[in-house]
XYZ file of C-alpha atoms in Angstrom:
701
model
C 38.917 102.280 72.314
C 35.024 102.838 71.371
C 34.541 104.340 74.747
C 36.945 107.380 73.716
C 36.035 110.012 71.325
C 38.768 112.241 70.081
C 38.509 115.000 67.516
C 41.812 116.688 66.134
C 40.387 119.976 66.388
C 38.919 120.019 69.851
C 40.336 117.540 72.030
C 42.929 118.288 74.078
C 46.730 116.674 74.020
C 46.368 114.772 77.197
C 43.253 113.041 75.606
C 45.501 112.221 72.554
C 48.347 110.656 75.033
C 45.560 108.291 76.343
C 44.229 107.257 72.966
C 47.829 106.461 71.847
C 48.325 104.524 74.985
C 45.324 102.473 75.001
C 45.648 102.087 71.208
C 49.486 100.971 71.473
C 48.519 98.194 73.783
C 45.844 97.081 71.604
C 47.203 97.574 67.904
C 50.920 97.666 68.466
C 53.157 100.330 67.135
C 55.812 100.873 64.070
C 59.024 102.038 64.175
C 60.943 101.684 67.493
C 62.263 103.908 70.052
C 65.640 104.064 68.789
C 64.872 106.607 66.162
C 63.301 109.012 68.841
C 59.828 108.052 68.043
C 57.098 105.671 67.597
C 54.050 105.390 65.086
C 50.781 104.323 66.936
C 47.585 103.226 64.870
C 44.638 104.239 66.343
C 42.337 103.403 63.440
C 42.470 101.931 59.698
C 42.483 105.690 58.800
C 44.685 107.104 61.505
C 47.919 106.813 62.934
C 50.136 109.128 65.294
C 53.936 109.928 65.556
C 54.726 110.132 69.239
C 58.369 110.714 70.881
C 60.836 113.358 71.635
C 61.674 113.965 68.033
C 58.298 114.782 67.013
C 58.410 118.623 66.034
C 55.741 120.658 64.452
C 56.808 121.636 61.173
C 55.011 124.859 60.861
C 56.906 126.235 64.377
C 60.395 125.746 62.714
C 59.992 128.931 60.291
C 58.499 130.940 62.905
C 61.605 130.096 65.206
C 63.652 131.299 62.406
C 62.060 134.450 61.872
C 62.295 134.975 65.698
C 65.938 134.195 65.378
C 66.384 136.653 62.119
C 64.699 139.545 64.274
C 67.167 138.909 67.401
C 69.756 139.432 65.073
C 68.844 142.577 63.777
C 69.170 143.691 67.574
C 72.351 145.636 67.823
C 74.019 146.452 70.992
C 77.712 148.295 70.722
C 81.142 146.600 70.533
C 81.504 144.656 73.987
C 80.464 141.189 73.771
C 79.056 139.181 76.410
C 75.972 139.331 78.741
C 73.658 142.521 78.330
C 74.552 144.649 80.947
C 78.174 143.013 81.463
C 79.519 140.251 83.322
C 81.023 136.921 83.239
C 79.722 135.038 79.760
C 77.820 131.915 80.363
C 76.642 128.922 78.074
C 77.736 125.816 76.439
C 80.269 127.845 74.417
C 82.439 129.009 77.691
C 81.765 125.417 79.877
C 80.348 124.774 82.882
C 81.478 127.485 84.880
C 81.545 130.128 82.130
C 84.209 132.317 80.936
C 86.898 132.970 83.296
C 87.180 136.463 82.444
C 84.995 139.510 81.779
C 85.080 140.822 77.938
C 85.679 144.362 77.532
C 86.287 144.500 73.919
C 85.989 142.243 70.484
C 89.654 142.330 70.498
C 89.629 140.730 73.758
C 87.311 138.291 72.770
C 89.188 137.140 69.947
C 92.170 136.359 72.101
C 90.298 134.194 74.047
C 88.785 132.480 71.359
C 92.282 131.806 69.902
C 93.585 130.594 72.742
C 91.353 127.811 73.220
C 91.669 126.958 69.255
C 95.438 126.814 69.352
C 94.837 122.989 70.173
C 93.498 122.501 66.931
C 96.120 125.298 65.265
C 93.335 127.528 64.139
C 92.639 131.176 64.666
C 89.526 133.282 64.315
C 88.873 137.171 63.628
C 85.492 138.421 64.822
C 86.543 142.081 63.690
C 84.007 143.316 61.200
C 81.179 141.283 62.636
C 78.336 143.335 64.685
C 77.366 142.118 67.946
C 73.695 141.175 68.080
C 71.498 139.846 70.509
C 71.745 136.089 70.631
C 69.741 133.422 72.980
C 72.384 130.294 72.819
C 70.096 127.888 74.637
C 67.499 127.347 71.924
C 66.602 124.082 72.432
C 63.115 122.580 72.515
C 63.025 122.740 76.036
C 62.942 126.122 76.028
C 60.639 126.987 73.408
C 56.840 127.196 74.716
C 54.214 127.097 72.065
C 51.055 128.483 73.933
C 47.156 127.917 73.598
C 46.919 130.878 71.579
C 49.596 129.747 69.089
C 52.056 132.113 70.402
C 55.545 131.221 70.833
C 57.599 132.004 73.923
C 61.312 131.878 74.669
C 62.528 130.944 77.903
C 65.915 130.552 79.669
C 67.710 133.619 78.656
C 70.762 132.869 81.257
C 73.290 132.296 78.457
C 71.999 135.189 76.371
C 74.457 138.340 75.358
C 75.598 140.407 72.192
C 77.553 137.984 70.156
C 78.120 137.813 66.134
C 74.784 136.303 64.751
C 76.322 133.118 63.859
C 77.216 132.034 67.000
C 73.304 131.263 67.293
C 73.123 128.948 64.331
C 76.404 127.197 65.714
C 74.736 126.607 68.927
C 71.832 124.965 67.727
C 73.138 121.768 66.931
C 74.625 121.397 70.305
C 71.740 122.405 72.301
C 69.587 120.052 70.172
C 71.509 117.297 70.564
C 70.665 114.307 68.312
C 67.395 116.304 67.626
C 67.770 116.487 63.737
C 63.744 116.813 62.550
C 63.929 120.003 64.973
C 68.059 121.443 64.271
C 68.849 121.283 60.916
C 65.492 122.755 59.131
C 65.885 125.551 61.590
C 69.543 125.686 60.851
C 68.532 125.683 56.832
C 65.909 128.373 57.608
C 67.900 130.863 59.815
C 70.994 130.730 57.100
C 68.554 131.533 54.470
C 66.450 134.410 56.205
C 70.130 135.783 57.155
C 72.005 135.170 53.874
C 75.032 134.206 56.061
C 78.366 135.097 54.009
C 81.221 132.675 53.073
C 83.292 134.023 55.485
C 80.797 133.834 58.264
C 80.257 130.150 57.569
C 83.767 129.854 57.714
C 83.434 131.363 61.069
C 80.616 129.100 61.858
C 83.038 126.287 61.011
C 85.784 127.590 63.624
C 83.335 127.507 66.336
C 82.487 123.878 65.649
C 85.941 123.031 65.651
C 86.065 125.146 69.382
C 83.019 123.620 70.575
C 84.557 120.252 69.882
C 87.576 121.102 71.752
C 85.529 122.585 74.570
C 83.512 119.553 74.800
C 86.589 117.101 74.463
C 88.273 118.774 77.411
C 85.509 118.830 79.574
C 85.004 114.780 78.848
C 88.993 114.543 79.642
C 89.171 116.773 82.892
C 85.742 115.194 83.980
C 87.195 111.406 83.325
C 90.483 112.645 84.672
C 89.332 113.593 88.082
C 86.941 110.992 88.759
C 89.484 108.889 88.280
C 91.663 110.687 90.492
C 88.909 111.101 93.182
C 88.413 107.512 92.990
C 91.893 106.564 93.216
C 91.980 108.836 96.709
C 88.783 107.724 98.009
C 89.646 104.025 97.506
C 93.092 104.515 99.485
C 91.123 105.599 102.580
C 88.164 103.473 101.917
C 87.238 101.442 104.845
C 90.539 101.905 106.572
C 88.993 100.526 109.864
C 88.722 97.387 108.487
C 92.540 97.155 107.865
C 93.697 97.968 111.058
C 94.550 94.220 111.879
C 97.651 94.669 109.532
C 99.249 96.945 112.031
C 100.969 94.510 114.388
C 101.661 95.085 118.181
C 104.279 92.942 119.794
C 103.468 91.292 123.209
C 105.701 89.894 125.808
C 104.735 88.488 129.450
C 107.695 88.892 131.489
C 105.244 88.464 134.429
C 103.650 84.983 133.683
C 100.982 85.713 135.812
C 97.100 86.707 136.258
C 97.759 90.059 134.438
C 99.041 88.178 131.635
C 95.913 86.155 131.519
C 93.594 89.207 131.684
C 95.500 90.982 128.639
C 95.035 87.507 126.862
C 91.331 87.413 127.569
C 91.075 91.024 126.690
C 92.566 90.738 123.648
C 89.899 87.827 122.623
C 87.182 90.118 123.256
C 88.705 92.894 121.153
C 90.383 90.746 118.206
C 89.046 91.737 114.850
C 89.692 93.267 111.789
C 89.203 97.211 113.152
C 91.983 96.259 116.238
C 95.703 95.865 115.606
C 97.218 92.465 115.857
C 98.443 91.456 118.833
C 101.430 89.226 118.370
C 102.850 87.086 121.562
C 106.600 86.575 121.828
C 108.494 84.734 124.083
C 110.405 86.265 126.903
C 113.384 83.948 126.690
C 113.800 85.448 123.106
C 113.182 88.940 123.926
C 114.957 89.120 127.571
C 114.803 92.970 127.869
C 112.808 95.718 126.777
C 115.264 97.501 125.162
C 115.209 94.601 122.577
C 111.234 95.243 122.070
C 112.322 99.049 121.728
C 114.758 98.076 118.972
C 112.205 96.157 117.110
C 109.762 99.073 117.171
C 112.552 101.351 115.913
C 113.103 99.010 113.131
C 109.569 98.890 111.977
C 108.823 95.132 112.516
C 105.898 96.481 114.945
C 103.722 99.531 115.259
C 104.432 99.121 118.904
C 105.455 96.596 121.500
C 103.462 96.016 124.725
C 105.016 94.164 127.848
C 104.116 93.357 131.153
C 106.651 93.901 134.049
C 108.386 91.044 135.699
C 106.474 89.986 139.003
C 103.623 92.545 138.426
C 101.156 90.219 139.464
C 102.612 89.347 142.969
C 103.136 92.836 143.783
C 99.684 93.483 143.068
C 98.391 90.426 145.097
C 100.471 92.339 147.678
C 99.199 95.458 146.998
C 95.812 94.152 147.828
C 96.728 92.967 151.075
C 96.774 96.648 152.920
C 99.266 98.118 155.008
C 102.343 99.451 153.925
C 102.196 96.896 150.579
C 99.157 99.000 149.469
C 100.608 102.639 149.956
C 103.838 101.769 148.400
C 102.425 99.757 145.413
C 103.575 101.115 141.716
C 100.726 101.186 139.553
C 103.719 102.401 136.806
C 105.338 99.330 136.910
C 103.007 96.918 135.399
C 102.016 97.219 131.917
C 103.686 99.574 129.497
C 104.156 99.831 125.697
C 106.731 101.286 123.344
C 105.657 103.235 120.121
C 107.131 105.947 117.692
C 104.742 109.054 117.187
C 106.895 110.204 114.543
C 106.003 107.732 112.550
C 102.681 108.746 110.884
C 101.615 110.638 114.011
C 97.990 110.020 113.300
C 97.950 106.410 112.889
C 100.350 105.902 115.392
C 98.312 108.040 117.985
C 94.948 105.631 116.513
C 97.490 102.534 118.051
C 98.210 103.986 121.010
C 94.409 104.819 121.855
C 93.716 100.832 120.865
C 96.212 100.160 123.491
C 94.409 102.164 126.193
C 91.142 100.280 125.205
C 93.058 96.762 125.612
C 94.528 97.885 129.142
C 90.854 99.184 130.368
C 89.458 95.547 128.969
C 92.616 93.570 130.933
C 91.365 95.614 133.947
C 88.037 94.317 133.445
C 88.892 91.012 132.741
C 91.138 90.652 135.642
C 88.528 91.953 137.895
C 86.033 89.459 136.477
C 88.419 86.355 137.188
C 89.854 87.437 140.605
C 87.722 89.715 141.951
C 85.183 87.871 144.151
C 88.652 86.039 146.309
C 90.231 89.577 146.190
C 87.021 90.848 148.037
C 87.185 88.282 150.634
C 90.645 89.535 152.057
C 90.491 92.761 150.801
C 90.995 94.844 154.114
C 87.796 96.967 154.154
C 89.173 99.987 155.837
C 92.329 100.204 153.927
C 91.839 102.719 151.579
C 95.073 102.512 149.952
C 94.168 98.802 149.256
C 90.797 99.594 147.928
C 92.733 102.094 145.619
C 94.699 99.241 144.341
C 91.452 97.016 143.557
C 89.973 100.071 141.855
C 92.550 100.869 139.618
C 95.198 98.200 139.480
C 97.819 99.698 136.986
C 98.280 102.535 134.654
C 99.258 101.709 131.046
C 102.757 103.435 130.580
C 103.882 105.084 127.248
C 107.357 105.062 126.167
C 107.281 107.166 123.258
C 110.425 107.144 121.118
C 109.699 110.607 119.303
C 107.054 112.615 120.410
C 105.509 114.657 117.773
C 102.424 116.300 119.022
C 102.972 119.800 117.101
C 100.194 121.218 115.307
C 102.068 121.210 112.380
C 102.609 117.656 112.313
C 99.332 117.343 110.414
C 100.347 118.777 107.140
C 103.897 117.444 106.941
C 102.425 114.568 104.740
C 100.080 116.538 102.410
C 100.307 120.482 102.392
C 104.304 120.463 103.143
C 104.842 118.267 100.067
C 102.144 119.733 97.809
C 103.610 123.173 98.098
C 107.086 121.685 97.214
C 105.849 120.091 94.068
C 104.038 123.249 92.958
C 107.063 125.431 93.794
C 108.877 123.149 91.433
C 106.524 123.161 88.522
C 105.758 127.103 88.501
C 109.161 127.816 88.616
C 110.624 125.561 85.293
C 107.402 127.315 83.777
C 109.090 130.757 84.109
C 112.400 129.121 83.007
C 110.812 127.904 79.850
C 108.982 130.786 79.339
C 112.132 133.151 79.220
C 114.024 130.480 77.144
C 111.251 130.637 74.579
C 110.676 134.366 74.732
C 114.560 134.832 74.225
C 114.585 131.819 71.495
C 117.669 130.194 73.189
C 116.811 126.845 71.583
C 118.698 126.925 68.338
C 120.755 129.792 68.983
C 122.847 128.199 71.964
C 124.507 125.164 71.787
C 122.591 121.942 73.556
C 125.162 121.068 75.970
C 125.609 124.637 77.120
C 121.864 124.777 77.900
C 121.901 121.587 79.497
C 124.630 122.957 82.003
C 122.961 126.255 82.485
C 119.417 124.871 83.370
C 121.252 122.118 85.688
C 122.818 125.121 87.431
C 119.579 126.741 87.963
C 117.544 124.057 88.746
C 120.095 123.146 91.827
C 120.508 126.304 93.198
C 116.883 126.926 92.982
C 115.847 123.709 94.715
C 118.966 124.266 97.374
C 117.210 127.661 98.480
C 113.678 126.314 98.126
C 114.550 123.215 100.246
C 116.350 125.387 102.739
C 113.532 127.689 103.254
C 110.970 124.894 103.883
C 113.311 123.351 106.530
C 113.393 126.310 107.799
C 109.725 126.757 108.105
C 109.296 123.303 109.577
C 111.670 124.298 112.440
C 110.425 127.701 113.048
C 106.825 125.901 113.999
C 108.132 123.176 115.426
C 106.458 123.750 118.754
C 109.058 122.180 121.268
C 109.588 119.356 119.012
C 112.941 117.503 119.923
C 114.827 117.745 116.835
C 118.462 119.389 116.891
C 120.555 120.661 114.266
C 121.982 117.508 112.689
C 118.709 116.256 112.032
C 117.901 120.013 110.177
C 120.869 119.547 108.177
C 119.861 115.834 106.862
C 116.135 117.240 106.200
C 117.548 119.795 104.242
C 119.460 117.947 102.004
C 116.559 115.068 101.827
C 114.235 117.682 100.668
C 116.773 119.095 98.278
C 117.236 115.911 96.370
C 113.585 115.616 96.352
C 112.663 119.003 94.811
C 115.536 118.526 92.466
C 114.053 115.396 90.941
C 110.444 116.522 90.957
C 111.847 119.799 88.977
C 113.181 117.115 86.537
C 110.243 115.383 86.462
C 108.223 117.831 85.677
C 110.553 119.056 82.806
C 110.333 115.939 81.201
C 106.459 116.321 81.039
C 106.988 119.634 79.526
C 109.313 118.250 76.857
C 107.584 115.156 75.956
C 103.872 115.802 76.696
C 101.772 118.018 74.362
C 101.132 121.440 76.200
C 97.347 120.741 76.888
C 98.292 117.380 78.679
C 100.806 119.252 81.169
C 98.695 120.308 83.658
C 96.893 117.580 83.847
C 99.930 115.216 84.104
C 100.816 117.821 87.446
C 97.351 117.063 88.805
C 97.913 113.340 88.622
C 101.279 113.460 89.689
C 100.811 115.120 92.769
C 97.902 113.467 93.684
C 99.659 110.071 92.951
C 102.157 110.873 95.292
C 99.888 112.632 98.256
C 97.792 109.679 98.363
C 100.937 107.214 98.663
C 101.445 108.989 102.156
C 97.896 110.539 103.602
C 98.076 106.900 105.490
C 100.148 103.703 105.823
C 99.974 101.500 102.727
C 99.121 98.888 105.428
C 95.681 100.398 105.659
C 94.905 100.628 102.277
C 93.969 97.849 99.713
C 97.156 95.784 98.519
C 96.604 97.600 95.338
C 97.974 100.547 96.864
C 101.435 98.925 97.610
C 102.912 99.795 94.058
C 103.250 103.549 95.500
C 106.376 102.017 97.530
C 108.051 103.248 93.741
C 106.618 106.893 93.901
C 109.305 109.499 95.467
C 107.111 110.920 97.795
C 106.588 107.757 100.006
C 110.141 107.364 99.728
C 111.345 111.051 101.071
C 108.346 110.775 103.641
C 109.691 107.717 105.277
C 113.111 109.214 105.094
C 112.232 112.211 107.089
C 110.269 110.002 109.393
C 114.040 108.155 109.866
C 115.697 111.362 110.515
C 113.310 113.414 112.816
C 113.328 109.786 114.948
C 116.967 109.436 114.997
C 117.311 106.181 112.912
C 114.061 104.515 114.148
C 112.553 104.141 110.751
C 115.027 102.857 108.608
C 114.571 103.578 105.201
C 117.368 104.260 103.385
C 117.710 100.935 101.656
C 115.224 101.702 99.686
C 114.199 105.393 99.657
C 117.769 106.453 98.312
C 117.451 104.235 95.410
C 114.052 104.982 94.486
C 114.791 108.880 94.516
C 118.168 108.813 92.435
C 116.349 106.534 89.754
C 113.992 109.102 89.556
C 116.939 111.836 89.736
C 118.895 109.697 86.770
C 116.303 108.829 84.374
C 114.503 112.369 84.491
C 117.732 113.901 83.977
C 118.568 111.641 81.201
C 115.183 112.374 79.461
C 115.724 115.973 80.293
C 118.805 116.283 78.596
C 117.307 114.373 75.454
C 114.282 117.102 75.436
C 116.782 120.098 75.070
C 118.539 118.418 72.174
C 115.076 118.041 70.806
C 113.976 121.422 71.531
C 117.518 122.613 70.426
C 116.661 120.831 67.074
C 113.484 122.106 66.665
C 114.513 125.619 67.599
C 117.241 125.708 65.023
C 115.071 124.669 62.354
C 112.564 127.578 62.906
C 115.461 130.163 63.074
C 116.690 128.539 59.807
C 113.338 128.757 58.114
C 113.208 132.490 59.321
C 116.482 133.486 58.143
C 115.602 132.119 54.796
C 112.418 133.819 54.771
C 114.206 136.940 55.695
C 117.037 136.728 53.217
C 114.435 136.110 50.431
C 112.537 139.127 51.321
C 115.570 141.356 51.329
C 116.838 139.982 48.148
C 113.519 140.589 46.824
C 113.099 144.007 48.242
C 116.417 144.913 46.915
C 115.604 143.568 43.151
C 112.696 145.788 43.472
C 114.454 149.020 44.312
C 117.239 148.510 41.763
C 114.529 148.004 38.985
C 112.589 151.602 40.241
C 116.229 152.909 40.262
C 117.019 152.026 37.169
C 113.717 153.081 35.704
C 113.964 156.500 36.873
C 117.371 156.914 35.560
C 116.277 155.822 32.032
C 113.944 158.752 32.156
C 116.416 161.112 33.318
C 119.024 160.273 30.270
C 119.196 162.526 27.445
C 119.062 161.047 23.943
C 122.237 162.353 22.882
C 124.005 160.257 20.496
C 127.693 160.996 21.466
C 126.817 160.478 25.150
C 124.818 157.262 24.505
C 127.938 155.826 22.663
C 130.295 157.678 25.050
C 133.055 157.262 22.513
C 136.249 159.182 24.150
C 139.400 159.631 22.151
C 142.508 158.487 24.314
C 146.285 158.764 23.589
C 147.485 158.747 19.832
C 144.878 160.982 17.690
C 146.625 159.383 14.481
C 146.055 155.993 15.583
C 142.393 156.564 15.908
C 141.756 154.305 18.893
C 138.439 155.037 20.258
C 137.363 153.299 23.775
C 133.619 153.040 24.267
C 132.417 153.738 27.877
C 129.179 152.912 29.668
C 127.461 155.057 32.410
C 126.425 152.471 35.601
C 124.206 154.261 37.521
C 122.801 151.241 39.378
C 123.880 147.725 40.658
C 122.389 145.477 37.677
C 124.420 142.013 37.874
C 123.254 138.832 39.670
C 126.607 138.790 41.364
C 126.474 142.424 42.638
C 122.747 141.943 43.798
C 124.195 139.004 45.673
C 126.747 140.839 47.294
C 124.788 143.505 48.433
C 121.949 141.186 50.012
C 124.480 139.353 51.794
C 125.963 142.898 53.361
C 122.440 143.979 54.258
C 121.790 140.364 55.876
C 125.159 140.676 57.600
C 124.472 144.006 59.099
C 120.710 143.084 59.884
C 121.635 139.967 61.820
C 124.124 142.082 64.211
C 121.304 144.775 64.795
C 119.217 141.744 65.835
C 121.874 140.175 68.236
C 122.734 143.715 69.746
C 118.699 143.953 70.041
C 118.355 140.362 71.574
C 121.011 141.561 74.384
C 119.381 144.510 75.152
C 115.783 142.974 75.673
C 117.739 140.422 77.765
C 119.232 143.100 80.114
C 115.776 144.889 80.055
C 114.179 141.760 81.644
C 116.183 140.946 84.471
C 118.787 138.787 83.101
C 116.973 136.139 81.458
C 119.331 133.261 80.047
C 120.998 134.834 77.195
C 124.254 134.266 75.664
C 126.427 134.933 72.783
C 125.017 133.150 69.410
C 127.166 130.117 68.341
C 126.475 130.800 64.789
C 126.276 133.542 62.539
C 126.356 134.274 58.548
C 129.458 136.474 58.300
């Protein structure tokens, strides 16, 4: 320590840091880093506070005066960046605002949409737009050597109400109370913020919390979705051994031995498992074809009977070599319509096995064959160099380019098609206030008819598009109808599922539920579940996995039997979603009726109040017009017999003064205005292309 001299007035900050580091090693420190700073004892008389929360207190009033000065720079009535463009900054999220503001009212609308989650509103009219930095964190404040203060990073700056600057401070200086709190207080003092501005600041705080909360929720949601999708695809090659291939050796000779040797070399997690079956149990290739068709195996490899003997004869030369049939040795049966890319990879693996078997055959039998191979016989040499060709027996060739999107984009578009039309239906029902006015049973019936017709036409269009671009794919009219009906059921159950989301989930959560539902379903058919970790086997319960396997069954003419589980899964979703959707209609109708009842009572009270006020005003005017003539006031009139002296008093009634008369008038006005509202509702419905509108089920006649 004695080797370093340091003076507070002349030494540099770097020297102070060096002194503090050495002093901390020798003397230790007070406090702890959890509070944002440490106290380092340099000597008995000097201690230095260092850390992230240490701020020169004389800077804060100066920054406050700078902000107050910026708050005096006004710039018209268009909020946002100076010169226009999309607003950026902490208030608008990572990607900034999604619209360009052109007026304060438009900015109000933007903010109120986001405050709706907290059931709050904000009104910025009457608050001038001033220049705001909106990112005054300590990192953006530079104290120069000449004691001047510079503000940097003006990317978020723009014209906003002045209290925006104050509200943002606590977010850009998170966990920095020694800087944020005094600066906030000084700015408030300089500006003399009104109570209204302070109230709006609190609303902006709610908005920041809503933005921050949704920021976290969406980040977590999409992170989980990405992890789920990538997890399903993670190391899929290492699960290739879960794909099984049947092997039957009808020959029982050298070729079968070569295939076994080749498989032992290739066997592993990244190669399909070869399961050898007895030729006595599977005496015909047609039995193997049935096994592949019933998805017991992904493929079946077999060696033709007497293939080894024919190959040996073909190596002797002469007519035996020239007539040798390479295609009658090794064959495999497969179904390309079943997850086309995976089926193609299995076919490639079997090609590799065939090539490895040829090499194994040459290594085992090559020396003996060369001793007897006719040197001048080209046909015999050709047989030796290429003893067989692997023959493919494809149950349903599926090589068209559009096959790549059958289990991705086609399904996604079907789901989005249902979701967006459901949004239109719900919007029309809300616009015309159908809930509460129509009997729930009628609403359920109409919505069900609409959904059935819409999904009927939508599935027809989807099937037509698949058939229009099938590119030589061997499918017929019967398969077209079956595909159409299957997609119709799938589309309708998803329509009902999305309706359940819209009824039982809070509105801000519905888009998140849509994204989650779509991604979970698509992940279930990206690959065969055999290539994913076992955890993903739960996806058998998802309707998309059921419909895709059902479509493969239809397209390959029954060679992917899945009706036994696909239809129960889809009908389970259909019935459960229909039940919950129906209950949701009754729930909406209940709240809709309460809302209408509330409006009616408020309207009746307003009419009665207005009528009473009008009658009181009319009575006052009548009293002023009366003449103070005693005879008229008493209103005496002689009737009948003058001798009897019978006098009947009469009263002039220019207005309705009794409570019964007032209630009668209010009821009459209410009935008339109700009829007018009914007529107007029908007129609006007709003008909006026939939105759902029926006669009201109740009135106050």
